[in-house]
CSV table of C-alpha atoms in Angstrom, one decimal:
chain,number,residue,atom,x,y,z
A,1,UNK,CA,79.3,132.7,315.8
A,2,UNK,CA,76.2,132.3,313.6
A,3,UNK,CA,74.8,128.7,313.7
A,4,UNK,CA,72.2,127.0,311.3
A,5,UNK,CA,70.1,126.8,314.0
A,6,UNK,CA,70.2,130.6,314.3
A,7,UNK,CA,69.9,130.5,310.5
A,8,UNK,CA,66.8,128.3,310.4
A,9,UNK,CA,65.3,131.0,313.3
A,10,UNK,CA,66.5,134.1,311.6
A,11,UNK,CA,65.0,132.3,308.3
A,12,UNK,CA,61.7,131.2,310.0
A,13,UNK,CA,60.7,134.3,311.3
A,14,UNK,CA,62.8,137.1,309.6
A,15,UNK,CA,62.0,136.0,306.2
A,16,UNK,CA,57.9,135.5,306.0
A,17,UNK,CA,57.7,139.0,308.5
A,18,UNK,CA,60.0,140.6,306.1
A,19,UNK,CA,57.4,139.7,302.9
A,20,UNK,CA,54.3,140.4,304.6
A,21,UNK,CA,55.4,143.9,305.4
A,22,UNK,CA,55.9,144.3,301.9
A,23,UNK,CA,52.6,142.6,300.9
A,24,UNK,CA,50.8,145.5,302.9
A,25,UNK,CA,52.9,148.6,302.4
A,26,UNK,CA,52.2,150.7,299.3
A,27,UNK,CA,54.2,149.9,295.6
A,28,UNK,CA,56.7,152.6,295.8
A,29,UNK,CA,56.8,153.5,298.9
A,30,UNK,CA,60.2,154.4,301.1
A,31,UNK,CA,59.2,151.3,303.8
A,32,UNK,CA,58.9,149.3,301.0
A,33,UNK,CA,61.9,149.7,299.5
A,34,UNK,CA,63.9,149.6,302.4
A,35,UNK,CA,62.1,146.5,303.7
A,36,UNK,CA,62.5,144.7,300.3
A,37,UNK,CA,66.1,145.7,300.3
A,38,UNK,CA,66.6,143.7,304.0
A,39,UNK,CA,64.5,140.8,303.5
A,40,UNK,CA,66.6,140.4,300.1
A,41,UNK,CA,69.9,140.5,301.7
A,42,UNK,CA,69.2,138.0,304.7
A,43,UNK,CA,68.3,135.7,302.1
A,44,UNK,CA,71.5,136.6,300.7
A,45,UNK,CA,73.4,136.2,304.4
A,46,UNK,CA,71.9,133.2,304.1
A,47,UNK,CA,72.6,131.7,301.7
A,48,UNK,CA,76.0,132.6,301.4
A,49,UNK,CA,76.8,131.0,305.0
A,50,UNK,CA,75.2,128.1,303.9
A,51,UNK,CA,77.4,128.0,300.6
A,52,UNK,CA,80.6,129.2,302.8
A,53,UNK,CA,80.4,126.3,304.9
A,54,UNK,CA,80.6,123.6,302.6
């Protein structure tokens, strides 16, 4: 069972790692599409948990 406070983790250090990689990888590259791609859908997990358990 996923918990906010495993959401606020997964969020806290997921998210910002996720970015940075893309910062530094090159526009157009396969890494950076692929990362871009996960760091968009954990925001997506997130938020949809979030907006599932209301």
């Amino acid at each position: 069972m996923i918990t906010f406070h495993a959401l606020g983790y997964y969020g806290l250090y997921g998210i910002p790692l996720g970015l940075i990689v893309c910062r530094i990888t090159p526009a157009g590259s396969t890494a950076r599409r692929i990362t871009a791609r996960i760091t968009l859908a954990a925001l997506l997990l997130i938020a949809a948990t979030v907006a599932l358990s209301y």
